[in-house]
mmCIF file of C-alpha atoms in Angstrom:
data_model
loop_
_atom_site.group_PDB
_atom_site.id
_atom_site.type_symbol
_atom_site.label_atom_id
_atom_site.label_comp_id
_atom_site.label_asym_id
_atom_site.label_seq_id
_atom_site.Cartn_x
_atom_site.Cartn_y
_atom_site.Cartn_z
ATOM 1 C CA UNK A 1 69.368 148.266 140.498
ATOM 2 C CA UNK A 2 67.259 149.684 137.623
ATOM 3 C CA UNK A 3 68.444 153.070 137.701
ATOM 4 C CA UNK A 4 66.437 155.073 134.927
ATOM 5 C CA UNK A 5 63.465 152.846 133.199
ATOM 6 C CA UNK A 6 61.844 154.266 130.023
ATOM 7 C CA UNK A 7 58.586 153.116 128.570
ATOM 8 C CA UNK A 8 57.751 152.059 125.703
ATOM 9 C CA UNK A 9 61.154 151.401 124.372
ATOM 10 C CA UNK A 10 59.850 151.590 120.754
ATOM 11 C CA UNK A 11 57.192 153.300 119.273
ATOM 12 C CA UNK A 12 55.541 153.965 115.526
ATOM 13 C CA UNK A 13 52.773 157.040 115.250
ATOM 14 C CA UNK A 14 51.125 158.347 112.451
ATOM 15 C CA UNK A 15 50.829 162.037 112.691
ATOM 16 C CA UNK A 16 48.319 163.600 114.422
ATOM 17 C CA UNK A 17 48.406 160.878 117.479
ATOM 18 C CA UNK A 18 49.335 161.529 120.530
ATOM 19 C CA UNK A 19 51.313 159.226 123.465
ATOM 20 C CA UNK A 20 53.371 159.636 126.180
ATOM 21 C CA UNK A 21 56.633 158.534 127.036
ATOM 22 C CA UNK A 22 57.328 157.306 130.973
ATOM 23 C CA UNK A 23 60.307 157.917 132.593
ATOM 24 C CA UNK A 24 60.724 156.735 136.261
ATOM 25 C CA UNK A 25 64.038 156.573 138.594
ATOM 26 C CA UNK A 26 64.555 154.781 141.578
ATOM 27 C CA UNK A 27 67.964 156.954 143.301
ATOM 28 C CA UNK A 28 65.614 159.347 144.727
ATOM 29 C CA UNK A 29 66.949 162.003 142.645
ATOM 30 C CA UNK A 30 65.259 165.780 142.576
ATOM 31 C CA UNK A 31 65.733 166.276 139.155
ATOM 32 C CA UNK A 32 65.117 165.024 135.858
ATOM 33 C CA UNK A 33 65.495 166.031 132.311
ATOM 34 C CA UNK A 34 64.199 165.071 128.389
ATOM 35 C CA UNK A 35 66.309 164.954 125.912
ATOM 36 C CA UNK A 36 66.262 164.049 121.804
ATOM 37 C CA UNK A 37 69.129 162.749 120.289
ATOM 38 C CA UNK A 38 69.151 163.558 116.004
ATOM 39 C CA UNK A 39 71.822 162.336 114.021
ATOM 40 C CA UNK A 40 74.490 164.856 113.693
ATOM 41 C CA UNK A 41 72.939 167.166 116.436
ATOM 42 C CA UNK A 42 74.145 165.187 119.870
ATOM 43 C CA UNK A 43 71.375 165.572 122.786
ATOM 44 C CA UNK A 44 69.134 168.568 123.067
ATOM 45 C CA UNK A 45 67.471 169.723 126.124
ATOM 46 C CA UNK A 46 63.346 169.172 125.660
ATOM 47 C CA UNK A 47 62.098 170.235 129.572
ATOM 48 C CA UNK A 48 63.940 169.421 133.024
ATOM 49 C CA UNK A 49 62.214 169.434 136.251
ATOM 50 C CA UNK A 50 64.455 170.818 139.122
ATOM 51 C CA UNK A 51 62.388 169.430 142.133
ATOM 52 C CA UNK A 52 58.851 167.796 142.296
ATOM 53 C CA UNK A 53 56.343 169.885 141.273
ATOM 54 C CA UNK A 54 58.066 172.141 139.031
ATOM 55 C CA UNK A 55 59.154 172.020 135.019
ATOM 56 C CA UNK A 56 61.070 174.558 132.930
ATOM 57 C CA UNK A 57 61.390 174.749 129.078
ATOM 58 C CA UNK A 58 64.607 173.558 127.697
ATOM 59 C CA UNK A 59 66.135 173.970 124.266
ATOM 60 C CA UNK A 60 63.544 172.306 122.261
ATOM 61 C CA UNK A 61 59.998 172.982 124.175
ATOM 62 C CA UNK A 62 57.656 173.138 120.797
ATOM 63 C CA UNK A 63 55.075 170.168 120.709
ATOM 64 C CA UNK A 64 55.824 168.498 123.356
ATOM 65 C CA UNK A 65 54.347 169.098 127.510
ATOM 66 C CA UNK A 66 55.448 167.051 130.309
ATOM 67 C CA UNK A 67 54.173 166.349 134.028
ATOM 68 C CA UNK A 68 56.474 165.694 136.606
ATOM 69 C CA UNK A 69 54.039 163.314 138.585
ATOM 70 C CA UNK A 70 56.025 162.747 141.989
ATOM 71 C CA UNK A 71 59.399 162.571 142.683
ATOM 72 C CA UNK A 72 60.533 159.639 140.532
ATOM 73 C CA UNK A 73 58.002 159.922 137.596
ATOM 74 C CA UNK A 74 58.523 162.237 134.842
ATOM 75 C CA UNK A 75 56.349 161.899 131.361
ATOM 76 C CA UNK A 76 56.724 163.541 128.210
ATOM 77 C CA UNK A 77 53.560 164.104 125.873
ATOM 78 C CA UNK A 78 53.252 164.397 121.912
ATOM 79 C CA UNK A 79 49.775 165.843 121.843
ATOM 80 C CA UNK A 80 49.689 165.813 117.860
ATOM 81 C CA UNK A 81 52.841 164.003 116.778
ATOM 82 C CA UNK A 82 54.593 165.225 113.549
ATOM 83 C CA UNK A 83 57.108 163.624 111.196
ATOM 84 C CA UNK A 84 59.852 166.313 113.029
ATOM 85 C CA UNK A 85 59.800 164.430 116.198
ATOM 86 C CA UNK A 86 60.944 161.219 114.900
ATOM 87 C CA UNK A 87 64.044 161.024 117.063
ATOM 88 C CA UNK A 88 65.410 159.087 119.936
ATOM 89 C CA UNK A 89 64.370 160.477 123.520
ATOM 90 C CA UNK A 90 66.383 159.943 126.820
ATOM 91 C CA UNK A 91 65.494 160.378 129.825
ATOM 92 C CA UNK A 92 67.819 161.328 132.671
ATOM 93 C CA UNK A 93 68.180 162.477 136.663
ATOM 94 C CA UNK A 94 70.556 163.894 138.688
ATOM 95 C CA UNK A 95 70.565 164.029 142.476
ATOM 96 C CA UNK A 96 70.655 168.167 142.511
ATOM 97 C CA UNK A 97 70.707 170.288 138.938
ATOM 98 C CA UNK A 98 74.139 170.614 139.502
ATOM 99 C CA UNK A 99 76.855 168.764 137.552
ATOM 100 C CA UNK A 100 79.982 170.094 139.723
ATOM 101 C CA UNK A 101 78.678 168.219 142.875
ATOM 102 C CA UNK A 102 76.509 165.414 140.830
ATOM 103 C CA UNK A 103 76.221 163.103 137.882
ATOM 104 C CA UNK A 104 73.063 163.288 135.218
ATOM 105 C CA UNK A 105 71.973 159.292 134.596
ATOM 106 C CA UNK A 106 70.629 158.370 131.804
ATOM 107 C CA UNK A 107 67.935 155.737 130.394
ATOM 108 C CA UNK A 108 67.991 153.521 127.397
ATOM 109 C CA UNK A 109 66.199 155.759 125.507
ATOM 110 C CA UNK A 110 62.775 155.335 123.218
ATOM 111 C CA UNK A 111 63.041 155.008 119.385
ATOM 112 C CA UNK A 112 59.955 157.065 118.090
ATOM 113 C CA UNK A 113 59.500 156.942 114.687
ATOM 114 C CA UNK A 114 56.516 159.339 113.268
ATOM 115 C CA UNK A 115 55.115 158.459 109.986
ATOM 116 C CA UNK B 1 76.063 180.913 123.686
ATOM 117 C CA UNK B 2 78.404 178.133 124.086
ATOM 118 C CA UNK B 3 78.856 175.074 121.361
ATOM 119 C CA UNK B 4 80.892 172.052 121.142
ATOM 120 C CA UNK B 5 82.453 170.637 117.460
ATOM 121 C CA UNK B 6 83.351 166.820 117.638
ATOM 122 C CA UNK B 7 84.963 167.477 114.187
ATOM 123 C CA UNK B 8 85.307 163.353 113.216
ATOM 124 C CA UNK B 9 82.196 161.826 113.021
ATOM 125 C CA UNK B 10 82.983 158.208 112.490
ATOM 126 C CA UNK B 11 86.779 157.161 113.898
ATOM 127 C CA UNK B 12 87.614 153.062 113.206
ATOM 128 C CA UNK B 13 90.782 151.576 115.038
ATOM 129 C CA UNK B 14 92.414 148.325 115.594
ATOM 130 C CA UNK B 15 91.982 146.768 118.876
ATOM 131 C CA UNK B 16 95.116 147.331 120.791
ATOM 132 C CA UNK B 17 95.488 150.905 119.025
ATOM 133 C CA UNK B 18 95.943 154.495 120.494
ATOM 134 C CA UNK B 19 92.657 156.577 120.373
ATOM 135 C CA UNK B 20 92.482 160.412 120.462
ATOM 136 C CA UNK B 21 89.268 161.908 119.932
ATOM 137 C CA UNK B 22 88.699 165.563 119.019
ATOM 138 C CA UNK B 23 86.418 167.605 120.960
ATOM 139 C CA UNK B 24 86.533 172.068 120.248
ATOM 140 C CA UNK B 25 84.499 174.265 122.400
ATOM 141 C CA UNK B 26 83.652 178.207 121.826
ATOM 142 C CA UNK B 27 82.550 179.807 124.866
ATOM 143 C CA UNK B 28 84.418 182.757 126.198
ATOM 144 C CA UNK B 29 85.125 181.558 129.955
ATOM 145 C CA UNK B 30 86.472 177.872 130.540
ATOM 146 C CA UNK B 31 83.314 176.033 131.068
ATOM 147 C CA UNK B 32 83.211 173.142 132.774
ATOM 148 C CA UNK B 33 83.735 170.200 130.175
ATOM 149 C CA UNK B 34 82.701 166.435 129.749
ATOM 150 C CA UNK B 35 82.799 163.370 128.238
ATOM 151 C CA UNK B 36 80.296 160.754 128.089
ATOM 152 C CA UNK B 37 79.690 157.043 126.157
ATOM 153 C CA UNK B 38 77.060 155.364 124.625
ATOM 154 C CA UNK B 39 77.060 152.068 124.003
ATOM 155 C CA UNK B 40 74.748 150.069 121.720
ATOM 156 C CA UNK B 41 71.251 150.677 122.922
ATOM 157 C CA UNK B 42 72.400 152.054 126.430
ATOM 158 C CA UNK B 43 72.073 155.410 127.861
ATOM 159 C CA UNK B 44 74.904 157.941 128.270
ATOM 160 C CA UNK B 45 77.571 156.789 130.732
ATOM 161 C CA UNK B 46 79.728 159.597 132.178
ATOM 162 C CA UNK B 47 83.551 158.906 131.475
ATOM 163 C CA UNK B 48 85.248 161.942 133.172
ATOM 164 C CA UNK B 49 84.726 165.742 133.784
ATOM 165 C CA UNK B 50 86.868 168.601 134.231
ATOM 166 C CA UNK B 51 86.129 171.354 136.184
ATOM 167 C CA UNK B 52 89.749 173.133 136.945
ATOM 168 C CA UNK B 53 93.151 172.563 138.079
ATOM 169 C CA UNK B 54 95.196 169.566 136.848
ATOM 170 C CA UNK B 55 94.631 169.580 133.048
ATOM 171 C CA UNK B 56 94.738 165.996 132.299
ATOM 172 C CA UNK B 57 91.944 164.458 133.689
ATOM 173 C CA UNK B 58 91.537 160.763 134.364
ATOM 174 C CA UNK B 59 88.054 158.845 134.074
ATOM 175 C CA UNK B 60 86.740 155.379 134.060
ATOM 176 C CA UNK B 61 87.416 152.651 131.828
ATOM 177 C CA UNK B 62 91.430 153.848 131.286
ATOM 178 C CA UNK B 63 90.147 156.931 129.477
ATOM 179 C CA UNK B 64 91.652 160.251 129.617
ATOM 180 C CA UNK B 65 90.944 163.690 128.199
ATOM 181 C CA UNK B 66 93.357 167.063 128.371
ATOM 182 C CA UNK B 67 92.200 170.520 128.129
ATOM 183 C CA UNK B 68 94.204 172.903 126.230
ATOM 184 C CA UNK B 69 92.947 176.051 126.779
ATOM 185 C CA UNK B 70 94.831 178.091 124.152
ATOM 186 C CA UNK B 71 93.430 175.692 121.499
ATOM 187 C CA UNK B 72 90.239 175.269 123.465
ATOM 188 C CA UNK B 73 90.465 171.788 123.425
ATOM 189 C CA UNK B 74 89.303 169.028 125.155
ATOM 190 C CA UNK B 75 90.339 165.216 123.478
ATOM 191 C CA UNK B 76 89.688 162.327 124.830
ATOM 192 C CA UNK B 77 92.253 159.702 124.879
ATOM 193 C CA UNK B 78 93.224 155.779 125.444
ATOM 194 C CA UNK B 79 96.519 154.195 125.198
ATOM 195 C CA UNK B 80 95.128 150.605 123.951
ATOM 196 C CA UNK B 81 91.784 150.084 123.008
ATOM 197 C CA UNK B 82 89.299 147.165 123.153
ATOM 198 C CA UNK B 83 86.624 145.827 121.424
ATOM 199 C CA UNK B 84 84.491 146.611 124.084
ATOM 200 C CA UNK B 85 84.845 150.526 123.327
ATOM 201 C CA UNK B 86 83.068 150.507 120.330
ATOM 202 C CA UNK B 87 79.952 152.776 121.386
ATOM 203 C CA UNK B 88 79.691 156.662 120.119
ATOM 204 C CA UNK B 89 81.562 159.441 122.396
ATOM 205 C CA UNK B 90 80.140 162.773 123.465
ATOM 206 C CA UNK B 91 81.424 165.910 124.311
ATOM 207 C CA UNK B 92 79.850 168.584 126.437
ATOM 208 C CA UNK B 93 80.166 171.710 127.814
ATOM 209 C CA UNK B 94 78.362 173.482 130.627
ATOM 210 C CA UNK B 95 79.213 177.794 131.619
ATOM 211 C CA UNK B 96 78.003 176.624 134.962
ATOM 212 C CA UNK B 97 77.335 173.973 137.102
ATOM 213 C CA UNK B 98 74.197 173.763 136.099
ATOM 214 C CA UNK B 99 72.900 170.456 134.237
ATOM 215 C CA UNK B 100 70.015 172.383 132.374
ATOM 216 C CA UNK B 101 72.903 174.503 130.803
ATOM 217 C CA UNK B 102 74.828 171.214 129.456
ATOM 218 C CA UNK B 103 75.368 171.786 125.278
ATOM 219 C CA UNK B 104 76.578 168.025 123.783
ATOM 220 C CA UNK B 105 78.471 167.917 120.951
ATOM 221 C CA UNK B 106 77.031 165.807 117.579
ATOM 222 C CA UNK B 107 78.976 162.604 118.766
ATOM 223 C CA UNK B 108 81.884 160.488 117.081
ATOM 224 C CA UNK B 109 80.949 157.025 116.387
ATOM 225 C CA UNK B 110 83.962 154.226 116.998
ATOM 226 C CA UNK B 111 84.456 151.297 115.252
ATOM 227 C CA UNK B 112 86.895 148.563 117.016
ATOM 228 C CA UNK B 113 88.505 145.856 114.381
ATOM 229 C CA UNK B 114 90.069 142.453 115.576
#
């Protein structure tokens, strides 16, 4: 019954390292989403991925690329992390990208800090 | 573009209190509206939605949230709370169905005393 499972759960870089965060769901859901989460500025869209094999820029695109590797994996990269992405990042998926008909799940999240 | 204002940011009640939090919206249609919880270290849980029809919606956990549309509200409510709420509440707002379109408000934190 795991739902949405993020990895790591914490992480510390110093700026100019790269990593990538793993998000993987098990309700056979077509799409899946990245969000941040700032203090004071709620969730913001990073990328979404309708369906397998496609990805689409959301709010907040800039240093950051994802793969969406099958139908429950979906990454997110920091190719040269910077102070600016310290932030919390949630994964989610939803069965269809609609809300009316469906429900967006959400992870624990991963606490990034970037020194 | 739409936006949501969650104008408290921290809210602390008694257990066994009424709760009303304050969620605005500014969108020029009557997007389809939302509220979801986090609790310590979890994800976002969905509590209800409202799409049309009935204004007072009813969601999990004995929550409920009305939408005024000549204030362009959308507050969440609970008759008696519990310790257990404690967690920070979201607001969001969507012009469509479309999850990729979902804006979330900047959150109101809730403290629960004995």
């Amino acid at each position: 019954n795991a739902g949405v499972t993020q990895t790591p759960k914490f992480q510390v870089l110093k700026t100019g390292q790269s990593m990538t965060l793993q998000c993987a769901q098990d309700m056979n859901h077509n799409s899946m989403y990245w969000y941040r989460q700032d203090p004071g500025m709620g969730l913001r869209l990073i990328y979404y991925s309708a369906s397998e094999g496609t990805t689409d820029k959301g709010e907040v695109p800039n240093g950051y690329n994802v793969s969406r590797l099958n139908k429950r994996e979906f990454s997110l990269r920091l190719e040269s992390a910077a102070p600016s992405q310290t932030s919390v990042y949630f994964c989610a998926s939803s069965e269809v990208g609609s809300i009316i008909t469906g429900e967006l799940f959400f992870g624990e999240g991963s606490r990034l800090t970037v020194l | 573009a739409q936006s949501v204002t969650q104008p408290d940011i921290h809210i602390t009640v008694s257990e066994g209190a009424s709760l009303e939090l304050r969620c605005n919206y500014s969108y020029g249609a009557t997007p389809y509206l939302f509220w979801y919880v986090q609790s310590p270290g979890q994800g976002l849980q969905l509590l209800l939605k409202y799409f049309s029809g009935d204004t007072l919606v009813q969601g999990i956990k004995g929550f409920e949230a009305e939408f005024k549309r000549s204030q362009s509200s959308f507050n969440l409510r609970k008759p008696s709370v519990h310790w257990s709420d404690a967690a920070e509440y979201f607001c969001a707002v969507a012009p469509s169905g479309s999850a990729r379109q979902l804006t979330f408000g900047s959150g109101t934190q809730l403290t629960v005393l004995p």
